[in-house]
Amino acid sequence: MSVIRELHHHLVSKTRSAVEITQGYLDRITALEPQLHSYLTVTASQALAQAQAVDAKIAAGETIGLLEGIPIALKDNLCTRGVPTTCASKVLEHFIPPYDSTVTQRLQQAGAIVLGKTNLDEFAMGSSTENSAYQVTANPWDFLRVPGGSSGGSAAAVAAGECAVALGSDTGGSIRQPAALCGVVGLKPTYGLVSRFGLVAYASSLDQIGPLAPTVEDAALVLAAIAGYDPHDSTSLMVPVPDYGQSLKTSLKGRRLGLITETFASQGIDPSVKAATEKALQQLQELGAEVQEISCPRFAYGLPTYYIIAPSEASSNLARYDGVKYGVRSNNENLLTMYTQTRAQGFGAEVKRRIMIGTYALSAGYYDAYYLKAQKVRTLIKQDFDQAFSRVDVLVCPTSPTTAFKAGEKVDDPLSMYLSDLMTIPVNLAGLPGLSLPCGFDQQGLPMGLQLIGNALREDLLFEVGYAYEQATDWHHRRPPLP
Ligand code: GLN
């Protein structure tokens, strides 16, 4: 059973109250945080007050929705009214948003209880959560390793049972890669399905918010609550939100799946990851799916394309942190030095690197050679996916080429860090939905993720295939070795 359904069952059958459930999670946070460091802010008293309100409703005999009383965590780049939202950056150290992001509002309206805000790579730039200006989050499966990133705090919190479900954001893999490295489910929805209003922008044409959850069904339930048109986001799609719960079946008879062959040919893929993916494909076949190999020849160009487009958009989005409106301001007599000092002191090294790459790629004389060229390659990558989806329903490949690496291992080698997102980035460039779910463990006991990629707005198929696979395996029942 999904964690949300299990908790809901406790609430309606009155075997546990919302306050007891919430307190249980808060106790776990207190016990684990000294080593795990998943949370930047814990909103304990607010959470307990919300839980009391849910209990009062239950006591009054009112019916409650599925998410009512469910404790969740939010990545700290999602604006929360009255609660610090730092993006793990010094530049937003004391920033308290005056409004809620749409996703926060929708989850709160559904009755979910916010336990706190989770750690991330500064402004969601990174793959290990080591770029946080505040703390390094540990991987619950091995404290010496990274949880992935940039939604590493959310992934670690879900894996460690410090919340029922969490939200993350994914620009190039930041939900799926940490989900894979922490052994949980992560979904990046179709671009435009979930409102970005109140998500602090990194690269606006790529950013999407999505769930990190213990099971596929939990992810489906959260998506159903946060998806749907929002007039506050001009890229929000005006489409009906399906009842994703309907797509959870156990047979895959007649489903056509395609293994993206290029992902197996890529350098640096762990043999154990490859073997686990092959095994998963075999199991999917046993469930009735037809599997074929599909070539996406431009898949490998995703990474260089992304590292032009994402920094270009970031350099523009981050221009607003000048010490005038938000966060910290460096004290200085002169306006120009106030700007430059605020930015020099407020941003970390990786953020500065991206701003410089982006400004360079957008500058006169280089714009055509870099930015425009990257946009053209982006279209070609999208065309590869279009062709693939004329032949199959869902594409399959590993989520990450490796399992969780050691903290510190890649911090001085940005290129090797960037390679971590080789298989997730093309999905963002094409605006498609991608789901990562646990598909095994390597010899060191570290979890691995299988990535399912769907055509635009076919989250239902990802849930269908993911759920069937999950029912046939027991990876999601395994827990990290924590007290
Ligand atoms: N790791 C990638 C980057 O550093 C993706 C980050 C993300 O999806 N937010 O940009």
Short mmCIF file of C-alpha atoms and ligand atoms in Angstrom, two decimals:
data_model
loop_
_atom_site.label_atom_id
_atom_site.label_comp_id
_atom_site.label_asym_id
_atom_site.label_seq_id
_atom_site.Cartn_x
_atom_site.Cartn_y
_atom_site.Cartn_z
CA MET A 1 0.00 0.00 0.00
CA SER A 2 1.17 3.53 -0.61
CA VAL A 3 2.36 5.51 2.41
CA ILE A 4 -0.34 8.14 1.84
CA ARG A 5 -3.10 5.49 1.80
CA GLU A 6 -1.66 3.81 4.88
CA LEU A 7 -1.59 7.08 6.85
CA HIS A 8 -5.05 7.99 5.57
CA HIS A 9 -6.31 4.64 6.77
CA HIS A 10 -4.89 5.32 10.25
CA LEU A 11 -6.57 8.72 10.35
CA VAL A 12 -10.04 7.61 9.28
CA SER A 13 -10.00 4.48 11.42
CA LYS A 14 -8.72 6.63 14.30
CA THR A 15 -5.82 4.29 15.07
CA ARG A 16 -3.47 7.30 14.91
CA SER A 17 -4.27 10.99 15.08
CA ALA A 18 -2.80 13.60 12.76
CA VAL A 19 -0.92 15.06 15.71
CA GLU A 20 0.58 11.66 16.56
CA ILE A 21 1.61 11.08 12.95
CA THR A 22 3.11 14.56 12.61
CA GLN A 23 4.90 14.28 15.95
CA GLY A 24 6.26 10.92 14.82
CA TYR A 25 7.87 12.51 11.78
CA LEU A 26 9.15 15.47 13.82
CA ASP A 27 10.77 13.06 16.29
CA ARG A 28 12.44 11.23 13.45
CA ILE A 29 13.71 14.54 12.08
CA THR A 30 15.16 15.41 15.50
CA ALA A 31 16.83 12.03 15.77
CA LEU A 32 18.31 11.89 12.25
CA GLU A 33 19.09 15.48 11.31
CA PRO A 34 22.42 15.72 13.22
CA GLN A 35 23.81 13.26 10.65
CA LEU A 36 21.49 13.61 7.65
CA HIS A 37 21.08 17.40 7.22
CA SER A 38 18.10 17.15 4.83
CA TYR A 39 16.19 20.11 6.23
CA LEU A 40 17.14 23.78 6.20
CA THR A 41 14.03 24.80 8.15
CA VAL A 42 11.66 22.71 10.26
CA THR A 43 8.25 24.29 10.89
CA ALA A 44 7.29 22.13 13.87
CA SER A 45 4.77 24.36 15.63
CA GLN A 46 2.94 25.28 12.42
CA ALA A 47 2.83 21.62 11.44
CA LEU A 48 1.37 20.59 14.80
CA ALA A 49 -1.23 23.36 14.65
CA GLN A 50 -2.29 22.16 11.19
CA ALA A 51 -2.44 18.59 12.46
CA GLN A 52 -4.69 19.67 15.33
CA ALA A 53 -7.08 21.22 12.83
CA VAL A 54 -7.24 17.95 10.90
CA ASP A 55 -7.91 16.02 14.11
CA ALA A 56 -10.69 18.45 14.99
CA LYS A 57 -12.29 17.77 11.61
CA ILE A 58 -12.10 14.03 12.11
CA ALA A 59 -13.51 14.34 15.63
CA ALA A 60 -16.42 16.37 14.24
CA GLY A 61 -17.23 13.48 11.92
CA GLU A 62 -16.25 15.30 8.71
CA THR A 63 -14.81 13.31 5.85
CA ILE A 64 -11.20 14.04 4.98
CA GLY A 65 -9.37 13.95 1.66
CA LEU A 66 -6.49 11.59 0.93
CA LEU A 67 -3.79 14.20 1.50
CA GLU A 68 -5.35 15.64 4.60
CA GLY A 69 -3.00 15.26 7.58
CA ILE A 70 -0.17 13.86 5.42
CA PRO A 71 3.23 15.33 6.46
CA ILE A 72 5.24 16.62 3.51
CA ALA A 73 8.49 18.50 2.89
CA LEU A 74 9.17 21.24 0.33
CA LYS A 75 12.40 22.00 -1.48
CA ASP A 76 13.68 25.35 -0.28
CA ASN A 77 13.31 27.00 -3.68
CA LEU A 78 9.50 26.87 -3.38
CA CYS A 79 8.12 30.05 -1.88
CA THR A 80 6.29 29.61 1.42
CA ARG A 81 4.50 32.57 2.93
CA GLY A 82 6.09 33.61 6.22
CA VAL A 83 8.63 30.79 6.10
CA PRO A 84 12.26 31.38 4.99
CA THR A 85 12.99 30.38 1.40
CA THR A 86 16.74 30.49 0.85
CA CYS A 87 17.42 28.43 -2.30
CA ALA A 88 20.40 27.32 -0.17
CA SER A 89 22.05 30.59 -1.13
CA LYS A 90 23.62 33.25 1.07
CA VAL A 91 22.05 35.86 -1.18
CA LEU A 92 18.57 34.85 0.09
CA GLU A 93 19.66 34.19 3.67
CA HIS A 94 16.92 36.18 5.37
CA PHE A 95 14.34 36.13 2.60
CA ILE A 96 10.80 35.43 3.80
CA PRO A 97 8.35 35.34 0.88
CA PRO A 98 5.10 37.28 1.22
CA TYR A 99 3.24 34.64 -0.81
CA ASP A 100 2.97 30.88 -1.36
CA SER A 101 3.96 29.07 -4.53
CA THR A 102 0.93 27.56 -6.30
CA VAL A 103 2.04 24.02 -5.43
CA THR A 104 2.33 24.91 -1.75
CA GLN A 105 -1.07 26.49 -1.83
CA ARG A 106 -2.63 23.47 -3.56
CA LEU A 107 -1.09 20.99 -1.14
CA GLN A 108 -2.17 23.05 1.84
CA GLN A 109 -5.67 23.35 0.43
CA ALA A 110 -5.67 19.57 0.14
CA GLY A 111 -4.83 19.47 3.86
CA ALA A 112 -1.21 18.31 3.64
CA ILE A 113 1.00 19.32 6.57
CA VAL A 114 4.27 21.09 5.77
CA LEU A 115 7.07 19.83 8.03
CA GLY A 116 9.71 22.11 6.60
CA LYS A 117 12.00 23.14 3.78
CA THR A 118 14.68 20.85 2.37
CA ASN A 119 18.27 21.42 1.35
CA LEU A 120 19.38 21.77 -2.27
CA ASP A 121 22.29 22.83 -4.41
CA GLU A 122 22.33 26.62 -4.44
CA PHE A 123 19.58 27.79 -6.83
CA ALA A 124 19.16 24.13 -7.87
CA MET A 125 22.51 24.13 -9.67
CA GLY A 126 24.23 20.85 -9.02
CA SER A 127 23.91 17.08 -8.81
CA SER A 128 25.03 16.31 -5.27
CA THR A 129 23.55 18.96 -2.92
CA GLU A 130 27.16 19.86 -2.05
CA ASN A 131 26.65 23.33 -3.59
CA SER A 132 24.37 24.35 -0.71
CA ALA A 133 25.73 27.39 1.10
CA TYR A 134 24.54 25.93 4.41
CA GLN A 135 25.11 22.20 4.76
CA VAL A 136 25.88 18.98 2.94
CA THR A 137 23.08 16.41 3.01
CA ALA A 138 24.10 12.79 3.52
CA ASN A 139 22.76 9.81 1.59
CA PRO A 140 20.62 7.74 4.01
CA TRP A 141 22.10 4.53 2.55
CA ASP A 142 25.67 5.61 3.29
CA PHE A 143 26.39 8.81 5.17
CA LEU A 144 29.73 9.25 3.40
CA ARG A 145 27.97 9.54 0.05
CA VAL A 146 25.90 12.27 -1.58
CA PRO A 147 22.11 12.02 -1.97
CA GLY A 148 22.31 13.38 -5.53
CA GLY A 149 20.94 16.75 -6.41
CA SER A 150 19.77 19.26 -6.63
CA SER A 151 16.69 18.05 -4.70
CA GLY A 152 18.96 15.99 -2.43
CA GLY A 153 17.31 17.16 0.79
CA SER A 154 13.86 16.09 -0.42
CA ALA A 155 15.12 12.71 -1.67
CA ALA A 156 17.05 11.97 1.53
CA ALA A 157 14.09 13.04 3.71
CA VAL A 158 11.72 10.68 1.87
CA ALA A 159 14.23 7.79 1.91
CA ALA A 160 14.92 8.26 5.63
CA GLY A 161 11.24 8.53 6.57
CA GLU A 162 11.60 12.15 7.68
CA CYS A 163 8.41 12.97 5.73
CA ALA A 164 5.78 10.98 3.86
CA VAL A 165 6.38 12.65 0.48
CA ALA A 166 8.23 15.74 -0.74
CA LEU A 167 8.36 18.17 -3.61
CA GLY A 168 11.45 18.90 -5.66
CA SER A 169 12.22 20.77 -8.86
CA ASP A 170 13.84 19.35 -11.97
CA THR A 171 15.62 21.42 -14.61
CA GLY A 172 17.98 18.75 -15.89
CA GLY A 173 17.40 15.80 -13.57
CA SER A 174 17.16 17.28 -10.10
CA ILE A 175 14.16 15.18 -9.05
CA ARG A 176 14.98 11.95 -10.86
CA GLN A 177 18.73 11.66 -10.17
CA PRO A 178 18.47 12.14 -6.37
CA ALA A 179 15.44 9.81 -6.36
CA ALA A 180 17.61 7.16 -8.04
CA LEU A 181 20.56 7.71 -5.70
CA CYS A 182 18.35 7.55 -2.58
CA GLY A 183 16.13 4.63 -3.67
CA VAL A 184 12.82 6.50 -3.96
CA VAL A 185 10.38 7.41 -6.74
CA GLY A 186 10.72 10.79 -8.47
CA LEU A 187 8.66 12.35 -11.23
CA LYS A 188 9.41 15.29 -13.48
CA PRO A 189 6.09 16.18 -15.11
CA THR A 190 5.53 17.44 -18.66
CA TYR A 191 6.63 21.07 -18.98
CA GLY A 192 3.60 23.22 -18.20
CA LEU A 193 1.59 20.59 -16.33
CA VAL A 194 2.55 21.95 -12.89
CA SER A 195 2.57 25.68 -12.24
CA ARG A 196 5.97 27.26 -11.66
CA PHE A 197 4.46 30.25 -9.87
CA GLY A 198 6.48 30.73 -6.71
CA LEU A 199 9.27 28.39 -7.77
CA VAL A 200 12.43 30.49 -7.70
CA ALA A 201 13.53 30.38 -11.33
CA TYR A 202 16.74 28.68 -12.44
CA ALA A 203 16.17 28.04 -16.18
CA SER A 204 12.57 28.91 -16.90
CA SER A 205 12.12 26.92 -20.12
CA LEU A 206 13.26 23.73 -18.36
CA ASP A 207 12.14 23.99 -14.70
CA GLN A 208 9.30 21.77 -13.47
CA ILE A 209 8.13 20.89 -9.96
CA GLY A 210 7.31 17.29 -9.09
CA PRO A 211 7.00 14.73 -6.30
CA LEU A 212 9.59 12.55 -4.57
CA ALA A 213 7.79 9.67 -2.92
CA PRO A 214 8.22 6.21 -1.44
CA THR A 215 6.02 4.53 -4.09
CA VAL A 216 4.64 5.17 -7.58
CA GLU A 217 1.11 5.53 -6.22
CA ASP A 218 2.23 8.19 -3.72
CA ALA A 219 3.82 10.13 -6.58
CA ALA A 220 0.60 9.84 -8.62
CA LEU A 221 -1.51 11.12 -5.72
CA VAL A 222 0.75 14.13 -5.17
CA LEU A 223 0.85 14.96 -8.89
CA ALA A 224 -2.96 14.87 -9.04
CA ALA A 225 -3.04 17.49 -6.27
CA ILE A 226 -0.49 19.91 -7.72
CA ALA A 227 -1.11 19.62 -11.50
CA GLY A 228 -3.43 21.79 -13.55
CA TYR A 229 -3.82 25.19 -15.08
CA ASP A 230 -2.71 28.27 -13.16
CA PRO A 231 -3.24 31.77 -14.56
CA HIS A 232 -0.17 32.94 -12.59
CA ASP A 233 2.18 30.94 -14.83
CA SER A 234 2.08 31.96 -18.48
CA THR A 235 3.50 28.59 -19.56
CA SER A 236 0.88 26.64 -17.62
CA LEU A 237 -1.09 24.24 -19.84
CA MET A 238 -4.85 24.50 -19.95
CA VAL A 239 -5.50 20.75 -19.94
CA PRO A 240 -7.68 18.54 -17.77
CA VAL A 241 -5.83 16.65 -15.03
CA PRO A 242 -6.56 12.93 -15.32
CA ASP A 243 -7.29 10.74 -12.33
CA TYR A 244 -3.82 9.21 -12.21
CA GLY A 245 -4.96 6.56 -9.74
CA GLN A 246 -6.91 4.93 -12.61
CA SER A 247 -3.70 4.08 -14.45
CA LEU A 248 -2.32 1.85 -11.73
CA LYS A 249 -2.65 -1.63 -13.27
CA THR A 250 -0.58 -4.74 -12.88
CA SER A 251 -0.50 -6.07 -16.46
CA LEU A 252 1.44 -4.46 -19.27
CA LYS A 253 -0.03 -6.62 -22.02
CA GLY A 254 0.49 -4.96 -25.37
CA ARG A 255 2.47 -1.98 -24.03
CA ARG A 256 5.36 -1.08 -26.31
CA LEU A 257 8.57 -0.12 -24.52
CA GLY A 258 11.80 1.11 -26.10
CA LEU A 259 15.28 0.90 -24.62
CA ILE A 260 17.26 3.98 -25.67
CA THR A 261 20.34 2.27 -27.07
CA GLU A 262 22.60 5.34 -26.80
CA THR A 263 22.33 5.28 -23.01
CA PHE A 264 24.00 1.87 -22.88
CA ALA A 265 26.78 3.00 -25.17
CA SER A 266 27.65 6.03 -23.08
CA GLN A 267 30.98 6.22 -21.33
CA GLY A 268 31.08 5.98 -17.60
CA ILE A 269 27.99 3.83 -17.11
CA ASP A 270 28.44 1.40 -14.22
CA PRO A 271 28.20 -2.25 -15.30
CA SER A 272 25.87 -2.80 -12.32
CA VAL A 273 23.51 -0.05 -13.54
CA LYS A 274 23.46 -1.58 -17.01
CA ALA A 275 22.77 -5.04 -15.62
CA ALA A 276 19.94 -3.78 -13.41
CA THR A 277 18.33 -2.01 -16.38
CA GLU A 278 18.56 -5.17 -18.50
CA LYS A 279 17.03 -7.19 -15.69
CA ALA A 280 14.21 -4.65 -15.31
CA LEU A 281 13.46 -4.81 -19.05
CA GLN A 282 13.24 -8.58 -18.78
CA GLN A 283 10.79 -8.27 -15.88
CA LEU A 284 8.72 -5.72 -17.83
CA GLN A 285 8.55 -8.25 -20.69
CA GLU A 286 7.34 -10.91 -18.28
CA LEU A 287 4.53 -8.51 -17.33
CA GLY A 288 3.38 -8.48 -20.94
CA ALA A 289 5.25 -5.53 -22.43
CA GLU A 290 6.96 -5.74 -25.81
CA VAL A 291 10.48 -4.36 -25.66
CA GLN A 292 12.48 -3.07 -28.62
CA GLU A 293 15.64 -1.08 -29.01
CA ILE A 294 15.23 2.54 -30.05
CA SER A 295 17.93 4.87 -31.21
CA CYS A 296 17.81 8.56 -30.28
CA PRO A 297 20.94 9.63 -32.17
CA ARG A 298 21.03 13.17 -30.78
CA PHE A 299 20.54 12.08 -27.15
CA ALA A 300 24.25 12.53 -26.40
CA TYR A 301 24.13 16.19 -27.46
CA GLY A 302 21.75 16.91 -24.61
CA LEU A 303 24.47 17.70 -22.10
CA PRO A 304 26.40 20.34 -24.11
CA THR A 305 23.10 21.84 -25.30
CA TYR A 306 21.81 22.09 -21.75
CA TYR A 307 25.01 23.73 -20.52
CA ILE A 308 24.42 26.59 -22.95
CA ILE A 309 20.67 27.01 -22.52
CA ALA A 310 20.38 26.55 -18.74
CA PRO A 311 23.22 28.96 -17.81
CA SER A 312 21.94 31.50 -20.36
CA GLU A 313 18.51 31.53 -18.75
CA ALA A 314 20.07 31.46 -15.28
CA SER A 315 22.27 34.47 -16.00
CA SER A 316 19.14 36.42 -16.85
CA ASN A 317 17.01 35.06 -13.98
CA LEU A 318 19.68 35.69 -11.37
CA ALA A 319 20.22 39.30 -12.41
CA ARG A 320 17.49 40.24 -9.91
CA TYR A 321 19.71 39.49 -6.90
CA ASP A 322 21.38 42.85 -6.69
CA GLY A 323 20.88 43.68 -3.02
CA VAL A 324 17.99 46.04 -3.74
CA LYS A 325 14.84 43.96 -3.44
CA TYR A 326 15.74 40.57 -2.04
CA GLY A 327 17.87 39.00 0.63
CA VAL A 328 21.26 40.26 1.69
CA ARG A 329 22.80 43.57 0.76
CA SER A 330 26.46 44.34 1.03
CA ASN A 331 26.87 47.67 2.80
CA ASN A 332 28.52 50.09 0.50
CA GLU A 333 28.44 53.78 -0.19
CA ASN A 334 28.39 53.51 -3.93
CA LEU A 335 25.51 51.88 -5.86
CA LEU A 336 27.67 49.97 -8.33
CA THR A 337 29.95 48.51 -5.67
CA MET A 338 26.87 47.63 -3.61
CA TYR A 339 25.61 45.58 -6.60
CA THR A 340 28.92 43.89 -7.28
CA GLN A 341 29.78 43.25 -3.63
CA THR A 342 26.34 41.81 -2.92
CA ARG A 343 26.70 39.40 -5.83
CA ALA A 344 30.35 38.59 -5.11
CA GLN A 345 29.56 37.75 -1.49
CA GLY A 346 26.07 36.32 -1.95
CA PHE A 347 26.63 33.73 -4.70
CA GLY A 348 28.68 30.55 -4.43
CA ALA A 349 31.28 29.38 -6.94
CA GLU A 350 29.02 27.16 -9.07
CA VAL A 351 26.35 29.85 -9.41
CA LYS A 352 29.00 32.36 -10.46
CA ARG A 353 30.35 29.87 -12.99
CA ARG A 354 26.88 29.48 -14.54
CA ILE A 355 26.25 33.22 -14.65
CA MET A 356 29.55 33.74 -16.44
CA ILE A 357 28.94 30.93 -18.94
CA GLY A 358 25.44 32.24 -19.60
CA THR A 359 26.43 35.86 -20.07
CA TYR A 360 29.22 34.76 -22.38
CA ALA A 361 26.92 32.56 -24.52
CA LEU A 362 24.39 35.37 -24.84
CA SER A 363 26.87 38.12 -25.63
CA ALA A 364 26.96 39.80 -29.03
CA GLY A 365 29.12 37.85 -31.42
CA TYR A 366 28.68 34.57 -29.56
CA TYR A 367 24.90 34.43 -29.40
CA ASP A 368 24.48 32.77 -32.80
CA ALA A 369 27.37 30.38 -32.33
CA TYR A 370 26.25 29.17 -28.91
CA TYR A 371 22.76 30.07 -27.80
CA LEU A 372 21.02 29.90 -31.17
CA LYS A 373 22.88 26.73 -32.14
CA ALA A 374 21.90 25.12 -28.83
CA GLN A 375 18.25 25.97 -29.47
CA LYS A 376 18.46 24.25 -32.86
CA VAL A 377 19.99 21.14 -31.34
CA ARG A 378 17.23 21.22 -28.74
CA THR A 379 14.70 20.94 -31.58
CA LEU A 380 16.59 17.99 -33.08
CA ILE A 381 16.58 16.19 -29.72
CA LYS A 382 12.84 16.75 -29.49
CA GLN A 383 12.47 15.28 -33.00
CA ASP A 384 14.32 12.12 -31.93
CA PHE A 385 11.78 11.68 -29.14
CA ASP A 386 8.86 12.39 -31.51
CA GLN A 387 10.08 9.63 -33.82
CA ALA A 388 10.59 7.24 -30.93
CA PHE A 389 7.05 7.81 -29.67
CA SER A 390 5.62 6.93 -33.07
CA ARG A 391 6.94 3.42 -32.39
CA VAL A 392 6.67 2.92 -28.62
CA ASP A 393 4.55 4.08 -25.67
CA VAL A 394 7.30 4.53 -23.10
CA LEU A 395 11.07 4.84 -23.36
CA VAL A 396 13.31 3.16 -20.81
CA CYS A 397 16.90 3.78 -19.70
CA PRO A 398 18.89 4.16 -16.48
CA THR A 399 18.24 7.36 -14.52
CA SER A 400 21.85 7.94 -13.57
CA PRO A 401 24.99 6.31 -15.01
CA THR A 402 26.28 5.56 -11.50
CA THR A 403 25.07 4.96 -7.96
CA ALA A 404 25.71 7.54 -5.21
CA PHE A 405 29.29 8.80 -5.25
CA LYS A 406 31.36 9.85 -2.23
CA ALA A 407 31.00 13.38 -0.87
CA GLY A 408 33.88 15.49 -2.14
CA GLU A 409 34.65 13.07 -4.99
CA LYS A 410 33.50 15.33 -7.83
CA VAL A 411 33.45 18.82 -6.34
CA ASP A 412 36.65 19.88 -8.10
CA ASP A 413 35.67 18.35 -11.43
CA PRO A 414 32.52 20.07 -12.72
CA LEU A 415 32.53 18.10 -15.98
CA SER A 416 32.35 14.74 -14.24
CA MET A 417 29.62 16.14 -11.98
CA TYR A 418 27.65 17.31 -15.04
CA LEU A 419 27.87 13.81 -16.56
CA SER A 420 25.66 12.59 -13.76
CA ASP A 421 22.69 14.10 -15.63
CA LEU A 422 23.52 12.68 -19.04
CA MET A 423 20.36 10.59 -19.19
CA THR A 424 17.90 12.97 -17.58
CA ILE A 425 18.74 16.24 -19.35
CA PRO A 426 17.37 15.37 -22.84
CA VAL A 427 13.96 14.84 -21.23
CA ASN A 428 13.88 18.44 -19.93
CA LEU A 429 15.08 19.81 -23.26
CA ALA A 430 12.13 18.07 -24.95
CA GLY A 431 9.67 19.08 -22.20
CA LEU A 432 8.63 15.46 -21.59
CA PRO A 433 7.66 13.63 -18.39
CA GLY A 434 10.19 11.30 -16.75
CA LEU A 435 9.78 8.95 -13.81
CA SER A 436 12.59 7.34 -11.84
CA LEU A 437 11.87 4.33 -9.68
CA PRO A 438 14.05 1.91 -7.71
CA CYS A 439 15.30 -1.05 -9.79
CA GLY A 440 17.89 -2.72 -7.59
CA PHE A 441 21.05 -2.32 -5.55
CA ASP A 442 24.73 -2.53 -6.49
CA GLN A 443 27.29 -4.70 -4.66
CA GLN A 444 27.78 -1.95 -2.07
CA GLY A 445 24.09 -1.91 -1.25
CA LEU A 446 23.44 1.41 -2.99
CA PRO A 447 20.12 1.91 -4.79
CA MET A 448 19.73 2.29 -8.56
CA GLY A 449 16.98 3.97 -10.54
CA LEU A 450 15.15 3.05 -13.73
CA GLN A 451 13.97 5.97 -15.84
CA LEU A 452 10.69 5.82 -17.78
CA ILE A 453 10.14 8.58 -20.31
CA GLY A 454 6.73 9.36 -21.79
CA ASN A 455 5.36 11.50 -24.56
CA ALA A 456 3.99 14.90 -23.51
CA LEU A 457 1.18 14.59 -20.94
CA ARG A 458 1.48 10.79 -20.78
CA GLU A 459 2.26 10.69 -17.07
CA ASP A 460 -0.55 8.11 -16.90
CA LEU A 461 1.57 5.63 -18.91
CA LEU A 462 4.60 6.23 -16.70
CA PHE A 463 2.51 5.47 -13.63
CA GLU A 464 1.03 2.39 -15.33
CA VAL A 465 4.41 0.90 -16.25
CA GLY A 466 6.04 2.03 -12.99
CA TYR A 467 3.28 0.63 -10.83
CA ALA A 468 3.22 -2.73 -12.61
CA TYR A 469 7.00 -3.02 -12.23
CA GLU A 470 6.84 -1.97 -8.58
CA GLN A 471 4.18 -4.58 -7.80
CA ALA A 472 6.36 -7.27 -9.35
CA THR A 473 9.49 -6.28 -7.39
CA ASP A 474 10.30 -5.51 -3.78
CA TRP A 475 12.96 -2.81 -4.12
CA HIS A 476 10.68 -0.13 -2.71
CA HIS A 477 10.19 -2.15 0.50
CA ARG A 478 13.88 -1.99 1.38
CA ARG A 479 14.87 0.66 3.90
CA PRO A 480 18.20 2.34 4.49
CA PRO A 481 20.16 1.09 7.52
CA LEU A 482 19.05 3.80 9.94
CA PRO A 483 18.13 3.53 13.63
N1 GLN B 1 22.43 18.93 -12.22
C1 GLN B 1 21.89 19.77 -13.22
C2 GLN B 1 22.46 21.16 -13.07
O1 GLN B 1 23.32 21.30 -12.29
C3 GLN B 1 20.39 19.78 -13.12
C4 GLN B 1 19.90 20.60 -11.99
C5 GLN B 1 18.41 20.65 -11.89
O2 GLN B 1 17.69 19.87 -12.49
N2 GLN B 1 17.93 21.65 -11.19
O3 GLN B 1 22.08 22.09 -13.68
#
